[in-house]
Coordinates of C-alpha atoms and ligand atoms in Angstrom, one line a residue:
X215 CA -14.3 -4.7 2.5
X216 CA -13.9 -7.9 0.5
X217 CA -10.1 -8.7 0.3
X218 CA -10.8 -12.5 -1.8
X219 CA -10.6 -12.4 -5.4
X220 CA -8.8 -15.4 -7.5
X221 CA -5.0 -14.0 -6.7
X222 CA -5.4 -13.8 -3.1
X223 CA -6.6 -17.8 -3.1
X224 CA -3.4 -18.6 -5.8
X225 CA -1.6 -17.4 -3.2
X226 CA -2.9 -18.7 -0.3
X227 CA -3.3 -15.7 1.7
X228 CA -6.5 -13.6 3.3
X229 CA -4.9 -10.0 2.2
X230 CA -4.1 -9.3 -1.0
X231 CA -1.3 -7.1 0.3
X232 CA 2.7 -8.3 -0.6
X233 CA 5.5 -7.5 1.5
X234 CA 8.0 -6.4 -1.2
X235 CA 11.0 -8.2 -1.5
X236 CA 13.9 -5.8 -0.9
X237 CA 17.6 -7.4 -1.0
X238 CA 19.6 -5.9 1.5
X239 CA 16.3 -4.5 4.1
X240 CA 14.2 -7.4 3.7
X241 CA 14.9 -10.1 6.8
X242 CA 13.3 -13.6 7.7
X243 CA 11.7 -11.4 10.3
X244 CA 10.0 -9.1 8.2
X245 CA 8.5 -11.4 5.7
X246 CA 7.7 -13.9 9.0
X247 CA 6.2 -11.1 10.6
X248 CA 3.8 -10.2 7.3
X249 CA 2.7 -13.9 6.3
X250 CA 1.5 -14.2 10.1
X251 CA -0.7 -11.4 9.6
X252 CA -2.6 -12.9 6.6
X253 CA -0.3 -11.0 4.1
X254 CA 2.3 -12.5 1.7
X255 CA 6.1 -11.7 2.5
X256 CA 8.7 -12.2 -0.1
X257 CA 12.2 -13.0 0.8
X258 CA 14.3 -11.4 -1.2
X259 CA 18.0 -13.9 -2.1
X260 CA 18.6 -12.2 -6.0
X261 CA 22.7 -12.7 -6.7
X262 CA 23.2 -14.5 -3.0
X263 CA 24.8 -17.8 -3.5
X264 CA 22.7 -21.1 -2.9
X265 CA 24.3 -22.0 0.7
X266 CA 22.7 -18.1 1.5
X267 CA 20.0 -18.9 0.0
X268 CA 19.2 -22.5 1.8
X269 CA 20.2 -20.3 5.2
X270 CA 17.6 -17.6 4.6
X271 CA 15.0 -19.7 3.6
X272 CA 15.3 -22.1 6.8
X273 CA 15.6 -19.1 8.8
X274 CA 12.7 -17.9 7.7
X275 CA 10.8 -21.4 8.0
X276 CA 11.8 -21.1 11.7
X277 CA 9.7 -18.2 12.2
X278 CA 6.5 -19.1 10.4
X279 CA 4.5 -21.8 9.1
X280 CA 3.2 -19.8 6.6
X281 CA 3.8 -19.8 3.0
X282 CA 6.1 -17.0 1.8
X283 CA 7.2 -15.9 -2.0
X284 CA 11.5 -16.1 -2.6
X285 CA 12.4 -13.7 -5.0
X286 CA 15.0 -14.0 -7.5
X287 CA 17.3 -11.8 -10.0
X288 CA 16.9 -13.4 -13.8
X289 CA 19.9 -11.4 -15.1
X290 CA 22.3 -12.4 -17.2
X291 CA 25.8 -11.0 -16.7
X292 CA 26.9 -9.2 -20.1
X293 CA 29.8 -8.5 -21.7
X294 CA 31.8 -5.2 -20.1
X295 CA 34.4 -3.1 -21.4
X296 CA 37.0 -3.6 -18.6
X297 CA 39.0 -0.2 -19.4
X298 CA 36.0 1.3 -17.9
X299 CA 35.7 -1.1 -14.9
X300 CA 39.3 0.3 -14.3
X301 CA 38.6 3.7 -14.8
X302 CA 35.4 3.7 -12.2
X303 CA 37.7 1.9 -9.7
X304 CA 40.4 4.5 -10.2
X305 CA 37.6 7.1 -9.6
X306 CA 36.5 5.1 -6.3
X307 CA 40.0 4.6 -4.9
X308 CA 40.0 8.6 -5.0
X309 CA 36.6 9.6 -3.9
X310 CA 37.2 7.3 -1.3
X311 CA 40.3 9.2 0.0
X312 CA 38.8 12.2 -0.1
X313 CA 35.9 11.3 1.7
X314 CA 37.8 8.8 4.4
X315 CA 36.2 5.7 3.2
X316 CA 37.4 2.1 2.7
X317 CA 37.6 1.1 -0.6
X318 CA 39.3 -2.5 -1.7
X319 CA 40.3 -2.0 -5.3
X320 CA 39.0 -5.8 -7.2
X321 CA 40.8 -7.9 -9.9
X322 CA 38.3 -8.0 -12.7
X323 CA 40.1 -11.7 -13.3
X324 CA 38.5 -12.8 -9.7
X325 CA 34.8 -11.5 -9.6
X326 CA 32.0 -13.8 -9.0
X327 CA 28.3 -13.9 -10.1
X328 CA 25.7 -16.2 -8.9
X329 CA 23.2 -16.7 -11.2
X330 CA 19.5 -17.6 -10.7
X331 CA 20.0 -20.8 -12.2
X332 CA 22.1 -22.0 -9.3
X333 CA 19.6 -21.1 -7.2
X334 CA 17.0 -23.0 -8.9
X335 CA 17.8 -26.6 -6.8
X336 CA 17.4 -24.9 -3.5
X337 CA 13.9 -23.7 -4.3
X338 CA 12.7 -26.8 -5.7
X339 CA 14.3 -28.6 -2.5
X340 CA 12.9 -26.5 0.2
X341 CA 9.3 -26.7 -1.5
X342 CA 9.3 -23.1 -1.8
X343 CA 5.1 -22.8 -3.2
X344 CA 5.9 -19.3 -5.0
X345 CA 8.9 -17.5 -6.5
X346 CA 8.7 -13.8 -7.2
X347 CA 11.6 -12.8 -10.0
X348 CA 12.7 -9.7 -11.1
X349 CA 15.5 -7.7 -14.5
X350 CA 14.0 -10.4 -16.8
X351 CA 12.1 -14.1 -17.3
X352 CA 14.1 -17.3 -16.0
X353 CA 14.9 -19.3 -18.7
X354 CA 12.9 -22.0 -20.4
X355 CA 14.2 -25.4 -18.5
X356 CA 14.2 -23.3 -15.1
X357 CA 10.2 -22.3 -16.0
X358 CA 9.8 -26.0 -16.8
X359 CA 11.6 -26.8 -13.4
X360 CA 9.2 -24.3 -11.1
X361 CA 6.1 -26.1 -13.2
X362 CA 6.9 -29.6 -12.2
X363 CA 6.7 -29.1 -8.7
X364 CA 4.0 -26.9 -9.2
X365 CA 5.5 -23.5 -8.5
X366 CA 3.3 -20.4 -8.3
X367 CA 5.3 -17.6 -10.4
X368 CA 4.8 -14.2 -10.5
X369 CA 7.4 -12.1 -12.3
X370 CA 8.0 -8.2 -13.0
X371 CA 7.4 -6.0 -15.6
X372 CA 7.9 -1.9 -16.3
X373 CA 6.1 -1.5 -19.7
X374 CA 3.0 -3.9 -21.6
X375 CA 5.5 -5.5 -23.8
X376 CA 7.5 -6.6 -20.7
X377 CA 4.0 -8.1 -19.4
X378 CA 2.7 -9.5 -22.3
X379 CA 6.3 -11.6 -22.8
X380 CA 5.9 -13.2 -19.0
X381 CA 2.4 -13.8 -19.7
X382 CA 4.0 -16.3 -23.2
X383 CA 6.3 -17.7 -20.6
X384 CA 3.2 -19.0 -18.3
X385 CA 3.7 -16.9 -15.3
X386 CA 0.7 -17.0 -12.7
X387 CA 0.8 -13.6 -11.9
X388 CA 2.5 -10.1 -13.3
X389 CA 4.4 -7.1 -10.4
X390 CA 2.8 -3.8 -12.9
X391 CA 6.4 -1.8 -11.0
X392 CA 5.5 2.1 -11.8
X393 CA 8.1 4.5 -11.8
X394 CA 7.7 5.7 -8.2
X395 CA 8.4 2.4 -7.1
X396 CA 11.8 1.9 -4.4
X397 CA 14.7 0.4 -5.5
X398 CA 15.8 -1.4 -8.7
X399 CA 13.4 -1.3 -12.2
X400 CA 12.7 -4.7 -13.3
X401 CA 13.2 -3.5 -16.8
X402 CA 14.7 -6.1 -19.3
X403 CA 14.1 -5.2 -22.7
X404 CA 17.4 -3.3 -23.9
X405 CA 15.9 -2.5 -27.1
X406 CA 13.5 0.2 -25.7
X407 CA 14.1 3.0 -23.7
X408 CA 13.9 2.5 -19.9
X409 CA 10.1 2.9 -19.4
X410 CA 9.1 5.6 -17.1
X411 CA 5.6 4.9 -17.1
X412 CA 3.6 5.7 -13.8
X413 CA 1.9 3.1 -11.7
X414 CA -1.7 4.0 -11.9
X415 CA -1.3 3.7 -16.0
X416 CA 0.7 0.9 -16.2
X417 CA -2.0 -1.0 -13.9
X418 CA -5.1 -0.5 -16.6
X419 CA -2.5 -1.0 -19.6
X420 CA -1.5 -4.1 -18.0
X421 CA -4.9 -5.8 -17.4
X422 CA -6.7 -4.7 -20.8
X423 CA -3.4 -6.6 -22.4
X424 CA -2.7 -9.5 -20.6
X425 CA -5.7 -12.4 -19.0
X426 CA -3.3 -13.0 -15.6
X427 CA -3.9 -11.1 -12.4
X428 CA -1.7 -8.0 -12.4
X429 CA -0.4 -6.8 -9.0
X430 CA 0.2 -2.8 -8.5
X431 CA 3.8 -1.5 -7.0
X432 CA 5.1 1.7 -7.1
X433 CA 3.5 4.5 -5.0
X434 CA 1.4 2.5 -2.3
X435 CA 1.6 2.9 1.1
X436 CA -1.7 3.5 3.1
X437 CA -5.6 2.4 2.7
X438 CA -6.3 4.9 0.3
X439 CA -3.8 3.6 -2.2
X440 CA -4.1 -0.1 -1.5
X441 CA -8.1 0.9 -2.5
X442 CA -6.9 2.9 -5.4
X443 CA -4.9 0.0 -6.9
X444 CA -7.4 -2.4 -6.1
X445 CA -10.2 -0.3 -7.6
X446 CA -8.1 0.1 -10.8
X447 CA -8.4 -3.7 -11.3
X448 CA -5.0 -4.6 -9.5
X449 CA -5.9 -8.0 -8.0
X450 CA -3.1 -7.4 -5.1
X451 CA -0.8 -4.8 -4.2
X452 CA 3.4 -4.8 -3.4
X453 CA 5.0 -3.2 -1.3
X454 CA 8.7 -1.9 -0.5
X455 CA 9.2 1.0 1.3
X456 CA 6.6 1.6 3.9
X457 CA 8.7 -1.4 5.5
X458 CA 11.6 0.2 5.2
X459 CA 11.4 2.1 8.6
X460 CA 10.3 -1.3 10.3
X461 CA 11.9 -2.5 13.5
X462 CA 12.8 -5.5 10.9
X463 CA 14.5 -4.0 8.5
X464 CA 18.1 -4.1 8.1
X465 CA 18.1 -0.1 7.2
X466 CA 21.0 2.0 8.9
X467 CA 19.8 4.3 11.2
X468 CA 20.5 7.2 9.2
X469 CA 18.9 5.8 6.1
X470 CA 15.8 5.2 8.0
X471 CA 15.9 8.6 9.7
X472 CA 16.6 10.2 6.4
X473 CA 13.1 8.5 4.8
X474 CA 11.2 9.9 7.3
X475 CA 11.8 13.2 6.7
X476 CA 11.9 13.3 3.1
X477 CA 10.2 14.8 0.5
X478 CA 8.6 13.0 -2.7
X479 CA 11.1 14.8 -4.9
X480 CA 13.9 13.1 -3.1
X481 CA 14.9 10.2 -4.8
X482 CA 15.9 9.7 -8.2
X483 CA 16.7 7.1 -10.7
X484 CA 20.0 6.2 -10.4
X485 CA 22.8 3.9 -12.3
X486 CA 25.5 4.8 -10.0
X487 CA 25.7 2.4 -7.5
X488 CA 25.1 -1.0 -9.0
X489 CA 25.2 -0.4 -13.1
X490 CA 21.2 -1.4 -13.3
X491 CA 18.3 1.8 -12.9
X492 CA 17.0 2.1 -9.4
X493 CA 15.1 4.6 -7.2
X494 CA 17.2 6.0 -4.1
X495 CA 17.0 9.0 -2.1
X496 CA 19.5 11.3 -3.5
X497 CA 23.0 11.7 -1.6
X498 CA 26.8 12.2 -2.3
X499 CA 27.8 9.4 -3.5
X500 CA 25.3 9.3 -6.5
X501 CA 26.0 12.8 -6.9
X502 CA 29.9 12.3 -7.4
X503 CA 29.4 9.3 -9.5
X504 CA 27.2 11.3 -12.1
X505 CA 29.1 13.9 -12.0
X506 CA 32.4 12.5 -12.8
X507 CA 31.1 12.0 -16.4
X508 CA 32.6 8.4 -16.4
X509 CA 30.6 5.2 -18.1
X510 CA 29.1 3.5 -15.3
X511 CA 29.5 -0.8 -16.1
X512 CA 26.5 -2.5 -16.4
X513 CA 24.6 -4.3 -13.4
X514 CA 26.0 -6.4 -11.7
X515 CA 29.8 -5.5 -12.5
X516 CA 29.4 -1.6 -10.8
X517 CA 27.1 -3.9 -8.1
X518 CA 30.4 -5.6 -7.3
X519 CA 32.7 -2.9 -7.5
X520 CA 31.2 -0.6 -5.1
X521 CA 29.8 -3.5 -2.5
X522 CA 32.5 -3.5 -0.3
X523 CA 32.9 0.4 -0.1
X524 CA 29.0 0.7 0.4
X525 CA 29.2 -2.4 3.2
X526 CA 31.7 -0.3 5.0
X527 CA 29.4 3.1 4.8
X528 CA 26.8 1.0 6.1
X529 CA 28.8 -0.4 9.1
X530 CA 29.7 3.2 10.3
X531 CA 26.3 4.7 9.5
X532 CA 27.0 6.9 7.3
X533 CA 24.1 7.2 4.8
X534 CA 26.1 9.8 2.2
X535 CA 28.0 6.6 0.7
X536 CA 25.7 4.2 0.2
X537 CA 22.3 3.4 -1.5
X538 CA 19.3 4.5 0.4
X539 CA 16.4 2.8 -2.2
X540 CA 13.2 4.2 -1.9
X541 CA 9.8 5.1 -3.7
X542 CA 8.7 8.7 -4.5
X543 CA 6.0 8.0 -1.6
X544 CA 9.0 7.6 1.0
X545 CA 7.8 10.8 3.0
X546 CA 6.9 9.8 6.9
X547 CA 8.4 6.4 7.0
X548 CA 7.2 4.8 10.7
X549 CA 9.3 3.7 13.0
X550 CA 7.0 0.4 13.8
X551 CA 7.3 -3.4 13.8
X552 CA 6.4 -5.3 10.1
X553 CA 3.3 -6.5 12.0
X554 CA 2.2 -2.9 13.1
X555 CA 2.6 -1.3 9.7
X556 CA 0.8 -4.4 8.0
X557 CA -2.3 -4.0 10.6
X558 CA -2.4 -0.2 9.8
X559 CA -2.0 -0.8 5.8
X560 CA -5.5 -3.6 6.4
X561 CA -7.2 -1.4 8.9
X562 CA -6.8 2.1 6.9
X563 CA -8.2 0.9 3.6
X564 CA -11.0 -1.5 5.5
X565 CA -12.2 2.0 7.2
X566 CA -12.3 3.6 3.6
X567 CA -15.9 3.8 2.5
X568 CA -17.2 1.2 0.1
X569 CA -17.6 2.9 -3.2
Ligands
FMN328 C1 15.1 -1.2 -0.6 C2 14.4 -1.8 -1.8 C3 15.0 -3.0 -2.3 C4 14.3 -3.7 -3.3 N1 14.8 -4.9 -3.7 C5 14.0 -5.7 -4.6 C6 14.4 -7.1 -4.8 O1 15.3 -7.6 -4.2 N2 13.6 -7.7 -5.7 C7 12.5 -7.2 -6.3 O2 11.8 -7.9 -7.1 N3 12.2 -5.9 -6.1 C8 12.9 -5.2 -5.2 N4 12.5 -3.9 -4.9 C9 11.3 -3.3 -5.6 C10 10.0 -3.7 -4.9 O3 9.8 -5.1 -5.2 C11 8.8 -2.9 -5.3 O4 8.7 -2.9 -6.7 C12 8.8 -1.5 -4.8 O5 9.3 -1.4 -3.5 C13 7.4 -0.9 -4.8 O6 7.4 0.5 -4.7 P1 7.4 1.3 -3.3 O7 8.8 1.2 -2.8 O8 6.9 2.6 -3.6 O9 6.4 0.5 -2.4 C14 13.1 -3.2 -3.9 C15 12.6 -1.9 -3.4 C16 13.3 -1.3 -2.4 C17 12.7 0.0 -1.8

């Protein structure tokens, strides 16, 4: 099996196999654990402040000289019709009644967004060699920035047109995210409808449009799919939630337990718990939210209003209340270490015949 190719090189690494970056599962430990092994892990700090983000990144430097990816959020907070902020909160302050849960009702006056842009210094500081981003394209004197100290940049896109705008702003590589894919769409074009386009077209879309490597997510979890994707023309593959279920993840039990037995029609895309799409297994609380018929605020503003209630879900386990992300090909999640479930990903498609 020959794993080179002109990505895996850029990016230093003998596999050309990425350890999604997953905000809120993915841990120094995980991505640690995955650049050891000859992989690329991504830590994920999108929306954490820049102390957080310094933290992380040490954290992670303790554990492994290796280079690793830090993946950030390029949203911009938009205007939001506060009645309706009020209204969802009036709807949370019940549901969470009914449902015994702790909910902390938030001046709209008081909320705070970090953007990327504060995050920018940090990377540049820490020589971080690659930044992964993600809901849109950093701006132009941020690009500029990541260029001078020679940054490898590899963002996200859901559609062509998505792809074919990084490629204008000089990223090295482009994340093809299909719609099976864990977690939240990178989508950022608001004048198009959400595209719903599956991996294994997006990835052949992607590389007869654009001339930089194009890396599959959405889907993959074992040899035969990493060969797929790579077979397809993918120069790497990402991904999320095969490492979901890893001794490093910071999944509750119950979320974990729950992937492993699901089903691929499971999850759904969902704008009920932070305001932006995203892929989760289905539960009660996105249930009641869509049911309630209410405008959901756009990411981050719903992010922020239901954090607290979801942090407090998580802290008693119970998985109903808060958002369990994950890929249509969540079924049979193991319960392994980050460096088992690499191993198997390498030795599974290395054991797949040639042609
Ligand atoms: C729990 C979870 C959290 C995620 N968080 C991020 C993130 O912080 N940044 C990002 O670029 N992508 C994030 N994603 C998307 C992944 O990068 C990737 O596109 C996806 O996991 C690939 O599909 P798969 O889950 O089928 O492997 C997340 C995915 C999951 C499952």
């Amino acid at each position: 099996m020959e794993w080179k190719n002109e990505l895996a090189a850029l990016l230093k690494i003998t596999y050309p196999v990425i350890q999604a970056p997953m905000l809120g599962v993915t841990t120094p430990e995980m991505v640690a654990a995955v650049a050891e092994r000859g992989g690329l892990g991504s830590l994920p700090v999108g929306g954490l402040s820049p102390d957080r983000t310094r933290e992380l990144i040490r954290k992670t430097r303790s554990l492994t000289e290796k280079p690793f990816a830090v993946n950030l959020f390029t949203n911009e907070v938009p205007e939001y019709n506060r009645e309706e902020a009020e209204a969802m909160q009036d709807f949370l302050v019940k549901f969470s009644e009914e449902n015994q849960l702790v909910f902390e009702r938030q001046s709209l006056d008081t909320l705070r967004f970090y953007s990327y842009r504060e995050q920018v210094e940090v990377l540049t500081a820490e020589n971080i060699p690659m930044v992964s981003f993600t809901f849109g394209i950093p701006d132009d004197e941020s690009i500029a920035v990541f260029k001078q100290h020679g940054i490898t940049l590899i963002g996200t896109a859901t559609s062509v047109r998505e792809a074919v705008m990084l490629e204008k702003a000089e990223v090295d590589a482009v994340v093809a995210q299909g719609i099976e894919a864990g977690g939240h769409r990178g989508s950022f074009l608001d004048d198009e409808p959400l595209p719903q386009v599956g991996t294994f077209v997006l990835v052949p879309e992607m590389i007869n449009r654009i001339g930089k490597p194009v890396i599959a997510a959405g889907g993959i979890k074992d040899g035969i799919t990493i060969k797929a994707a790579l077979q397809l023309g993918a120069q790497a593959v990402q991904i999320g939630t095969a490492f979901i279920t890893s001794h490093e993840s910071l999944a509750i039990p119950s979320y974990k337990t729950a992937l492993q037995r699901a089903q691929v029609t499971d999850s759904a895309v969902t704008r009920a718990f932070s305001g932006r799409w995203a892929r989760g297994l289905r539960n009660q609380f996105m249930d009641a939210i869509e049911e309630s018929g209410l405008n959901i605020p756009p990411y981050p503003i719903q992010n922020v209003l239901t954090a607290g209630l979801r942090s407090k879900a998580q802290q008693a386990d119970r998985k109903e209340f808060t958002n369990l992300w994950a890929g249509q090909a969540s079924a049979g999640g193991e319960i392994h270490s980050s460096a088992e479930i690499f191993a198997r990903l390498i030795a599974e498609t290395e054991a797949l015949p040639l042609y």
